[in-house]
PDB file of N, CA and C in Angstrom:
ATOM      1  N   ILE O   1      39.474 140.837  58.367  1.00 93.00           N
ATOM      2  CA  ILE O   1      38.225 140.242  57.927  1.00 93.00           C
ATOM      3  C   ILE O   1      37.876 140.866  56.577  1.00 93.00           C
ATOM      4  N   GLU O   2      37.715 140.021  55.580  1.00 94.00           N
ATOM      5  CA  GLU O   2      37.268 140.495  54.272  1.00 94.00           C
ATOM      6  C   GLU O   2      35.786 140.176  54.138  1.00 94.00           C
ATOM      7  N   VAL O   3      35.017 141.167  53.713  1.00 95.00           N
ATOM      8  CA  VAL O   3      33.578 140.974  53.591  1.00 95.00           C
ATOM      9  C   VAL O   3      33.120 141.507  52.235  1.00 95.00           C
ATOM     10  N   SER O   4      32.213 140.774  51.609  1.00 94.00           N
ATOM     11  CA  SER O   4      31.649 141.229  50.342  1.00 94.00           C
ATOM     12  C   SER O   4      30.132 141.095  50.406  1.00 94.00           C
ATOM     13  N   PHE O   5      29.457 141.944  49.646  1.00 93.00           N
ATOM     14  CA  PHE O   5      28.000 141.945  49.610  1.00 93.00           C
ATOM     15  C   PHE O   5      27.548 142.241  48.192  1.00 93.00           C
ATOM     16  N   SER O   6      26.482 141.593  47.771  1.00 92.00           N
ATOM     17  CA  SER O   6      25.813 141.963  46.525  1.00 92.00           C
ATOM     18  C   SER O   6      24.312 141.786  46.722  1.00 92.00           C
ATOM     19  N   GLY O   7      23.543 142.670  46.134  1.00 90.00           N
ATOM     20  CA  GLY O   7      22.093 142.595  46.241  1.00 90.00           C
ATOM     21  C   GLY O   7      21.445 143.663  45.398  1.00 90.00           C
ATOM     22  N   SER O   8      20.151 143.540  45.193  1.00 89.00           N
ATOM     23  CA  SER O   8      19.420 144.531  44.406  1.00 89.00           C
ATOM     24  C   SER O   8      18.522 145.363  45.319  1.00 89.00           C
ATOM     25  N   PHE O   9      18.386 146.638  44.967  1.00 88.00           N
ATOM     26  CA  PHE O   9      17.640 147.587  45.787  1.00 88.00           C
ATOM     27  C   PHE O   9      16.774 148.471  44.911  1.00 88.00           C
ATOM     28  N   ALA O  10      15.722 149.028  45.500  1.00 87.00           N
ATOM     29  CA  ALA O  10      14.832 149.957  44.800  1.00 87.00           C
ATOM     30  C   ALA O  10      14.524 151.136  45.722  1.00 87.00           C
ATOM     31  N   LEU O  11      14.446 152.321  45.126  1.00 86.00           N
ATOM     32  CA  LEU O  11      14.147 153.547  45.856  1.00 86.00           C
ATOM     33  C   LEU O  11      12.989 154.233  45.148  1.00 86.00           C
ATOM     34  N   ASP O  12      12.006 154.705  45.918  1.00 85.00           N
ATOM     35  CA  ASP O  12      10.778 155.224  45.306  1.00 85.00           C
ATOM     36  C   ASP O  12      10.726 156.741  45.137  1.00 85.00           C
ATOM     37  N   THR O  13      11.813 157.458  45.393  1.00 85.00           N
ATOM     38  CA  THR O  13      11.767 158.918  45.376  1.00 85.00           C
ATOM     39  C   THR O  13      12.836 159.491  44.448  1.00 85.00           C
ATOM     40  N   LEU O  14      12.394 160.230  43.430  1.00 85.00           N
ATOM     41  CA  LEU O  14      13.333 160.846  42.494  1.00 85.00           C
ATOM     42  C   LEU O  14      14.245 161.839  43.214  1.00 85.00           C
ATOM     43  N   GLY O  15      15.518 161.829  42.872  1.00 85.00           N
ATOM     44  CA  GLY O  15      16.481 162.747  43.457  1.00 85.00           C
ATOM     45  C   GLY O  15      17.033 162.314  44.800  1.00 85.00           C
ATOM     46  N   ALA O  16      16.458 161.301  45.417  1.00 86.00           N
ATOM     47  CA  ALA O  16      16.954 160.831  46.710  1.00 86.00           C
ATOM     48  C   ALA O  16      18.290 160.113  46.526  1.00 86.00           C
ATOM     49  N   ILE O  17      19.090 160.119  47.561  1.00 87.00           N
ATOM     50  CA  ILE O  17      20.392 159.475  47.521  1.00 87.00           C
ATOM     51  C   ILE O  17      20.401 158.305  48.497  1.00 87.00           C
ATOM     52  N   ALA O  18      20.833 157.161  48.005  1.00 87.00           N
ATOM     53  CA  ALA O  18      20.954 155.955  48.828  1.00 87.00           C
ATOM     54  C   ALA O  18      22.416 155.785  49.228  1.00 87.00           C
ATOM     55  N   THR O  19      22.629 155.328  50.456  1.00 88.00           N
ATOM     56  CA  THR O  19      23.967 155.056  50.958  1.00 88.00           C
ATOM     57  C   THR O  19      24.020 153.617  51.439  1.00 88.00           C
ATOM     58  N   PHE O  20      25.086 152.911  51.060  1.00 89.00           N
ATOM     59  CA  PHE O  20      25.302 151.529  51.460  1.00 89.00           C
ATOM     60  C   PHE O  20      26.668 151.434  52.119  1.00 89.00           C
ATOM     61  N   GLY O  21      26.809 150.624  53.177  1.00 91.00           N
ATOM     62  CA  GLY O  21      28.110 150.475  53.822  1.00 91.00           C
ATOM     63  C   GLY O  21      28.155 149.312  54.793  1.00 91.00           C
ATOM     64  N   PHE O  22      29.361 148.949  55.193  1.00 94.00           N
ATOM     65  CA  PHE O  22      29.584 147.873  56.156  1.00 94.00           C
ATOM     66  C   PHE O  22      29.837 148.457  57.540  1.00 94.00           C
ATOM     67  N   SER O  23      29.478 147.697  58.563  1.00 94.00           N
ATOM     68  CA  SER O  23      29.742 148.092  59.945  1.00 94.00           C
ATOM     69  C   SER O  23      30.348 146.898  60.676  1.00 94.00           C
ATOM     70  N   LEU O  24      31.372 147.149  61.469  1.00 95.00           N
ATOM     71  CA  LEU O  24      32.006 146.117  62.289  1.00 95.00           C
ATOM     72  C   LEU O  24      31.667 146.380  63.748  1.00 95.00           C
ATOM     73  N   ASP O  25      31.013 145.433  64.379  1.00 95.00           N
ATOM     74  CA  ASP O  25      30.662 145.510  65.808  1.00 95.00           C
ATOM     75  C   ASP O  25      29.889 146.779  66.165  1.00 95.00           C
ATOM     76  N   GLY O  26      28.997 147.206  65.278  1.00 92.00           N
ATOM     77  CA  GLY O  26      28.136 148.344  65.569  1.00 92.00           C
ATOM     78  C   GLY O  26      28.743 149.711  65.337  1.00 92.00           C
ATOM     79  N   ALA O  27      29.975 149.775  64.857  1.00 91.00           N
ATOM     80  CA  ALA O  27      30.623 151.071  64.588  1.00 91.00           C
ATOM     81  C   ALA O  27      29.995 151.703  63.348  1.00 91.00           C
ATOM     82  N   GLY O  28      30.389 152.923  63.033  1.00 87.00           N
ATOM     83  CA  GLY O  28      29.870 153.617  61.865  1.00 87.00           C
ATOM     84  C   GLY O  28      30.216 152.889  60.572  1.00 87.00           C
ATOM     85  N   GLU O  29      29.464 153.181  59.529  1.00 89.00           N
ATOM     86  CA  GLU O  29      29.657 152.503  58.251  1.00 89.00           C
ATOM     87  C   GLU O  29      30.964 152.911  57.586  1.00 89.00           C
ATOM     88  N   VAL O  30      31.579 151.960  56.914  1.00 90.00           N
ATOM     89  CA  VAL O  30      32.784 152.213  56.131  1.00 90.00           C
ATOM     90  C   VAL O  30      32.561 151.699  54.720  1.00 90.00           C
ATOM     91  N   GLY O  31      33.405 152.126  53.802  1.00 84.00           N
ATOM     92  CA  GLY O  31      33.295 151.681  52.423  1.00 84.00           C
ATOM     93  C   GLY O  31      32.024 152.153  51.768  1.00 84.00           C
ATOM     94  N   ASN O  32      31.553 153.333  52.164  1.00 85.00           N
ATOM     95  CA  ASN O  32      30.247 153.803  51.695  1.00 85.00           C
ATOM     96  C   ASN O  32      30.165 153.933  50.184  1.00 85.00           C
ATOM     97  N   TYR O  33      29.034 153.498  49.666  1.00 84.00           N
ATOM     98  CA  TYR O  33      28.711 153.574  48.245  1.00 84.00           C
ATOM     99  C   TYR O  33      27.451 154.414  48.140  1.00 84.00           C
ATOM    100  N   PHE O  34      27.439 155.394  47.246  1.00 84.00           N
ATOM    101  CA  PHE O  34      26.295 156.283  47.100  1.00 84.00           C
ATOM    102  C   PHE O  34      25.661 156.112  45.720  1.00 84.00           C
ATOM    103  N   ALA O  35      24.348 156.194  45.654  1.00 81.00           N
ATOM    104  CA  ALA O  35      23.629 156.144  44.386  1.00 81.00           C
ATOM    105  C   ALA O  35      22.465 157.116  44.456  1.00 81.00           C
ATOM    106  N   GLN O  36      22.166 157.778  43.343  1.00 79.00           N
ATOM    107  CA  GLN O  36      21.048 158.721  43.298  1.00 79.00           C
ATOM    108  C   GLN O  36      19.971 158.208  42.362  1.00 79.00           C
ATOM    109  N   GLU O  37      18.720 158.396  42.761  1.00 74.00           N
ATOM    110  CA  GLU O  37      17.563 157.925  41.992  1.00 74.00           C
ATOM    111  C   GLU O  37      17.215 158.929  40.901  1.00 74.00           C
ATOM    112  N   PHE O  38      17.287 158.488  39.645  1.00 75.00           N
ATOM    113  CA  PHE O  38      16.929 159.347  38.511  1.00 75.00           C
ATOM    114  C   PHE O  38      15.669 158.880  37.796  1.00 75.00           C
ATOM    115  N   VAL O  39      15.286 157.626  37.988  1.00 71.00           N
ATOM    116  CA  VAL O  39      14.095 157.068  37.356  1.00 71.00           C
ATOM    117  C   VAL O  39      13.258 156.380  38.432  1.00 71.00           C
ATOM    118  N   ALA O  40      11.980 156.739  38.535  1.00 67.00           N
ATOM    119  CA  ALA O  40      11.128 156.145  39.573  1.00 67.00           C
ATOM    120  C   ALA O  40      11.113 154.630  39.443  1.00 67.00           C
ATOM    121  N   THR O  41      11.176 153.973  40.570  1.00 67.00           N
ATOM    122  CA  THR O  41      11.159 152.507  40.701  1.00 67.00           C
ATOM    123  C   THR O  41      12.321 151.827  39.983  1.00 67.00           C
ATOM    124  N   ASP O  42      13.412 152.530  39.809  1.00 69.00           N
ATOM    125  CA  ASP O  42      14.620 151.954  39.227  1.00 69.00           C
ATOM    126  C   ASP O  42      15.235 150.973  40.226  1.00 69.00           C
ATOM    127  N   PHE O  43      15.910 149.949  39.726  1.00 75.00           N
ATOM    128  CA  PHE O  43      16.597 148.987  40.584  1.00 75.00           C
ATOM    129  C   PHE O  43      18.096 149.151  40.444  1.00 75.00           C
ATOM    130  N   TRP O  44      18.815 148.942  41.541  1.00 77.00           N
ATOM    131  CA  TRP O  44      20.278 148.967  41.522  1.00 77.00           C
ATOM    132  C   TRP O  44      20.794 147.620  41.964  1.00 77.00           C
ATOM    133  N   ILE O  45      21.945 147.287  41.472  1.00 79.00           N
ATOM    134  CA  ILE O  45      22.692 146.160  42.009  1.00 79.00           C
ATOM    135  C   ILE O  45      23.854 146.780  42.778  1.00 79.00           C
ATOM    136  N   ALA O  46      23.893 146.567  44.068  1.00 80.00           N
ATOM    137  CA  ALA O  46      24.981 147.080  44.895  1.00 80.00           C
ATOM    138  C   ALA O  46      25.960 145.937  45.132  1.00 80.00           C
ATOM    139  N   GLY O  47      27.189 146.134  44.751  1.00 86.00           N
ATOM    140  CA  GLY O  47      28.227 145.147  44.990  1.00 86.00           C
ATOM    141  C   GLY O  47      29.415 145.826  45.640  1.00 86.00           C
ATOM    142  N   MET O  48      29.831 145.329  46.786  1.00 90.00           N
ATOM    143  CA  MET O  48      30.907 145.973  47.538  1.00 90.00           C
ATOM    144  C   MET O  48      31.815 144.932  48.171  1.00 90.00           C
ATOM    145  N   VAL O  49      33.076 145.305  48.347  1.00 92.00           N
ATOM    146  CA  VAL O  49      34.041 144.493  49.084  1.00 92.00           C
ATOM    147  C   VAL O  49      34.789 145.431  50.015  1.00 92.00           C
ATOM    148  N   TRP O  50      35.021 144.980  51.241  1.00 93.00           N
ATOM    149  CA  TRP O  50      35.762 145.793  52.207  1.00 93.00           C
ATOM    150  C   TRP O  50      36.683 144.895  53.014  1.00 93.00           C
ATOM    151  N   LEU O  51      37.859 145.410  53.356  1.00 94.00           N
ATOM    152  CA  LEU O  51      38.811 144.679  54.183  1.00 94.00           C
ATOM    153  C   LEU O  51      38.966 145.426  55.506  1.00 94.00           C
ATOM    154  N   PHE O  52      38.529 144.797  56.596  1.00 93.00           N
ATOM    155  CA  PHE O  52      38.736 145.351  57.936  1.00 93.00           C
ATOM    156  C   PHE O  52      40.105 144.885  58.405  1.00 93.00           C
ATOM    157  N   THR O  53      40.998 145.808  58.693  1.00 91.00           N
ATOM    158  CA  THR O  53      42.344 145.449  59.143  1.00 91.00           C
ATOM    159  C   THR O  53      42.504 145.760  60.626  1.00 91.00           C
ATOM    160  N   GLY O  54      43.497 145.147  61.248  1.00 90.00           N
ATOM    161  CA  GLY O  54      43.776 145.399  62.658  1.00 90.00           C
ATOM    162  C   GLY O  54      42.679 144.928  63.586  1.00 90.00           C
ATOM    163  N   VAL O  55      41.949 143.904  63.189  1.00 90.00           N
ATOM    164  CA  VAL O  55      40.844 143.392  64.004  1.00 90.00           C
ATOM    165  C   VAL O  55      41.400 142.436  65.051  1.00 90.00           C
ATOM    166  N   SER O  56      40.986 142.606  66.295  1.00 88.00           N
ATOM    167  CA  SER O  56      41.460 141.751  67.383  1.00 88.00           C
ATOM    168  C   SER O  56      40.865 140.350  67.268  1.00 88.00           C
ATOM    169  N   ALA O  57      41.513 139.409  67.927  1.00 86.00           N
ATOM    170  CA  ALA O  57      41.009 138.028  67.943  1.00 86.00           C
ATOM    171  C   ALA O  57      39.678 137.987  68.687  1.00 86.00           C
ATOM    172  N   GLY O  58      38.840 137.022  68.346  1.00 87.00           N
ATOM    173  CA  GLY O  58      37.559 136.866  69.026  1.00 87.00           C
ATOM    174  C   GLY O  58      36.402 136.977  68.059  1.00 87.00           C
ATOM    175  N   SER O  59      35.206 136.961  68.608  1.00 91.00           N
ATOM    176  CA  SER O  59      33.984 137.031  67.791  1.00 91.00           C
ATOM    177  C   SER O  59      33.687 138.476  67.408  1.00 91.00           C
ATOM    178  N   HIS O  60      33.196 138.649  66.185  1.00 93.00           N
ATOM    179  CA  HIS O  60      32.837 139.978  65.687  1.00 93.00           C
ATOM    180  C   HIS O  60      31.548 139.872  64.897  1.00 93.00           C
ATOM    181  N   THR O  61      30.841 141.006  64.793  1.00 94.00           N
ATOM    182  CA  THR O  61      29.620 141.077  64.015  1.00 94.00           C
ATOM    183  C   THR O  61      29.812 142.085  62.895  1.00 94.00           C
ATOM    184  N   VAL O  62      29.589 141.641  61.672  1.00 94.00           N
ATOM    185  CA  VAL O  62      29.656 142.525  60.505  1.00 94.00           C
ATOM    186  C   VAL O  62      28.250 142.654  59.946  1.00 94.00           C
ATOM    187  N   THR O  63      27.825 143.884  59.683  1.00 93.00           N
ATOM    188  CA  THR O  63      26.511 144.118  59.094  1.00 93.00           C
ATOM    189  C   THR O  63      26.660 144.969  57.839  1.00 93.00           C
ATOM    190  N   PHE O  64      25.697 144.827  56.948  1.00 91.00           N
ATOM    191  CA  PHE O  64      25.596 145.664  55.760  1.00 91.00           C
ATOM    192  C   PHE O  64      24.376 146.536  55.968  1.00 91.00           C
ATOM    193  N   ARG O  65      24.563 147.851  55.913  1.00 90.00           N
ATOM    194  CA  ARG O  65      23.462 148.774  56.189  1.00 90.00           C
ATOM    195  C   ARG O  65      23.155 149.622  54.967  1.00 90.00           C
ATOM    196  N   TRP O  66      21.895 150.022  54.843  1.00 88.00           N
ATOM    197  CA  TRP O  66      21.519 150.951  53.787  1.00 88.00           C
ATOM    198  C   TRP O  66      20.545 151.965  54.344  1.00 88.00           C
ATOM    199  N   LYS O  67      20.593 153.174  53.782  1.00 88.00           N
ATOM    200  CA  LYS O  67      19.690 154.251  54.208  1.00 88.00           C
ATOM    201  C   LYS O  67      19.516 155.208  53.036  1.00 88.00           C
ATOM    202  N   THR O  68      18.545 156.114  53.158  1.00 90.00           N
ATOM    203  CA  THR O  68      18.253 157.054  52.092  1.00 90.00           C
ATOM    204  C   THR O  68      17.983 158.441  52.652  1.00 90.00           C
ATOM    205  N   THR O  69      18.158 159.452  51.796  1.00 92.00           N
ATOM    206  CA  THR O  69      17.891 160.825  52.214  1.00 92.00           C
ATOM    207  C   THR O  69      16.405 161.153  52.153  1.00 92.00           C
ATOM    208  N   ALA O  70      15.627 160.358  51.417  1.00 91.00           N
ATOM    209  CA  ALA O  70      14.176 160.588  51.305  1.00 91.00           C
ATOM    210  C   ALA O  70      13.514 159.337  50.750  1.00 91.00           C
ATOM    211  N   GLY O  71      12.248 159.180  51.026  1.00 90.00           N
ATOM    212  CA  GLY O  71      11.495 158.063  50.472  1.00 90.00           C
ATOM    213  C   GLY O  71      11.814 156.742  51.142  1.00 90.00           C
ATOM    214  N   ILE O  72      11.481 155.669  50.431  1.00 89.00           N
ATOM    215  CA  ILE O  72      11.675 154.319  50.954  1.00 89.00           C
ATOM    216  C   ILE O  72      12.683 153.583  50.085  1.00 89.00           C
ATOM    217  N   LEU O  73      13.755 153.131  50.708  1.00 87.00           N
ATOM    218  CA  LEU O  73      14.773 152.316  50.047  1.00 87.00           C
ATOM    219  C   LEU O  73      14.612 150.910  50.586  1.00 87.00           C
ATOM    220  N   LYS O  74      14.394 149.953  49.680  1.00 87.00           N
ATOM    221  CA  LYS O  74      14.177 148.593  50.150  1.00 87.00           C
ATOM    222  C   LYS O  74      14.964 147.610  49.298  1.00 87.00           C
ATOM    223  N   ALA O  75      15.259 146.486  49.920  1.00 87.00           N
ATOM    224  CA  ALA O  75      15.892 145.397  49.192  1.00 87.00           C
ATOM    225  C   ALA O  75      14.875 144.872  48.194  1.00 87.00           C
ATOM    226  N   ALA O  76      15.291 144.712  46.958  1.00 84.00           N
ATOM    227  CA  ALA O  76      14.405 144.227  45.903  1.00 84.00           C
ATOM    228  C   ALA O  76      14.808 142.806  45.549  1.00 84.00           C
ATOM    229  N   THR O  77      13.869 141.931  45.460  1.00 80.00           N
ATOM    230  CA  THR O  77      14.071 140.504  45.216  1.00 80.00           C
ATOM    231  C   THR O  77      14.760 139.866  46.418  1.00 80.00           C
ATOM    232  N   THR O  78      14.956 138.599  46.365  1.00 80.00           N
ATOM    233  CA  THR O  78      15.623 137.886  47.465  1.00 80.00           C
ATOM    234  C   THR O  78      17.047 137.510  47.093  1.00 80.00           C
ATOM    235  N   GLN O  79      17.553 138.092  46.030  1.00 82.00           N
ATOM    236  CA  GLN O  79      18.897 137.765  45.581  1.00 82.00           C
ATOM    237  C   GLN O  79      19.922 138.670  46.249  1.00 82.00           C
ATOM    238  N   ARG O  80      20.294 138.284  47.458  1.00 88.00           N
ATOM    239  CA  ARG O  80      21.308 139.013  48.220  1.00 88.00           C
ATOM    240  C   ARG O  80      22.288 138.005  48.795  1.00 88.00           C
ATOM    241  N   ALA O  81      23.538 138.410  48.893  1.00 92.00           N
ATOM    242  CA  ALA O  81      24.552 137.527  49.470  1.00 92.00           C
ATOM    243  C   ALA O  81      25.608 138.355  50.189  1.00 92.00           C
ATOM    244  N   MET O  82      26.039 137.857  51.348  1.00 93.00           N
ATOM    245  CA  MET O  82      27.140 138.481  52.071  1.00 93.00           C
ATOM    246  C   MET O  82      28.093 137.353  52.475  1.00 93.00           C
ATOM    247  N   ILE O  83      29.369 137.544  52.160  1.00 93.00           N
ATOM    248  CA  ILE O  83      30.383 136.548  52.474  1.00 93.00           C
ATOM    249  C   ILE O  83      31.468 137.219  53.307  1.00 93.00           C
ATOM    250  N   MET O  84      31.834 136.573  54.403  1.00 92.00           N
ATOM    251  CA  MET O  84      32.907 137.073  55.255  1.00 92.00           C
ATOM    252  C   MET O  84      33.954 135.986  55.386  1.00 92.00           C
ATOM    253  N   LYS O  85      35.224 136.391  55.365  1.00 91.00           N
ATOM    254  CA  LYS O  85      36.269 135.422  55.603  1.00 91.00           C
ATOM    255  C   LYS O  85      37.400 136.053  56.397  1.00 91.00           C
ATOM    256  N   GLU O  86      37.938 135.277  57.294  1.00 88.00           N
ATOM    257  CA  GLU O  86      39.055 135.716  58.107  1.00 88.00           C
ATOM    258  C   GLU O  86      40.335 135.411  57.344  1.00 88.00           C
ATOM    259  N   LEU O  87      41.169 136.419  57.203  1.00 85.00           N
ATOM    260  CA  LEU O  87      42.424 136.257  56.488  1.00 85.00           C
ATOM    261  C   LEU O  87      43.567 136.165  57.484  1.00 85.00           C
ATOM    262  N   ALA O  88      44.514 135.288  57.220  1.00 76.00           N
ATOM    263  CA  ALA O  88      45.674 135.137  58.099  1.00 76.00           C
ATOM    264  C   ALA O  88      46.586 136.358  57.962  1.00 76.00           C
ATOM    265  N   ALA O  89      47.189 136.737  59.061  1.00 66.00           N
ATOM    266  CA  ALA O  89      48.085 137.892  59.062  1.00 66.00           C
ATOM    267  C   ALA O  89      49.386 137.600  58.371  1.00 66.00           C
TER     268      ALA O  89
END
């Protein structure tokens, strides 16, 4: 399963670190991307692609998660997209 995500985010705390990643069926995040806040109310564009290999046949749930070490990290604007596609073996 190949999955890609792009979106804009804002963090309100200087020095805080934001983490972004994909999760397959509720497992821990993979493909983690880290960003640190240097300017208050700065916006980031997070763009990531990940390939999940060795996935069994059947239905699966892929999520994009974000978290921060301090403050509030939120999706900024409504311009977000996630695309998933199943690739043939």
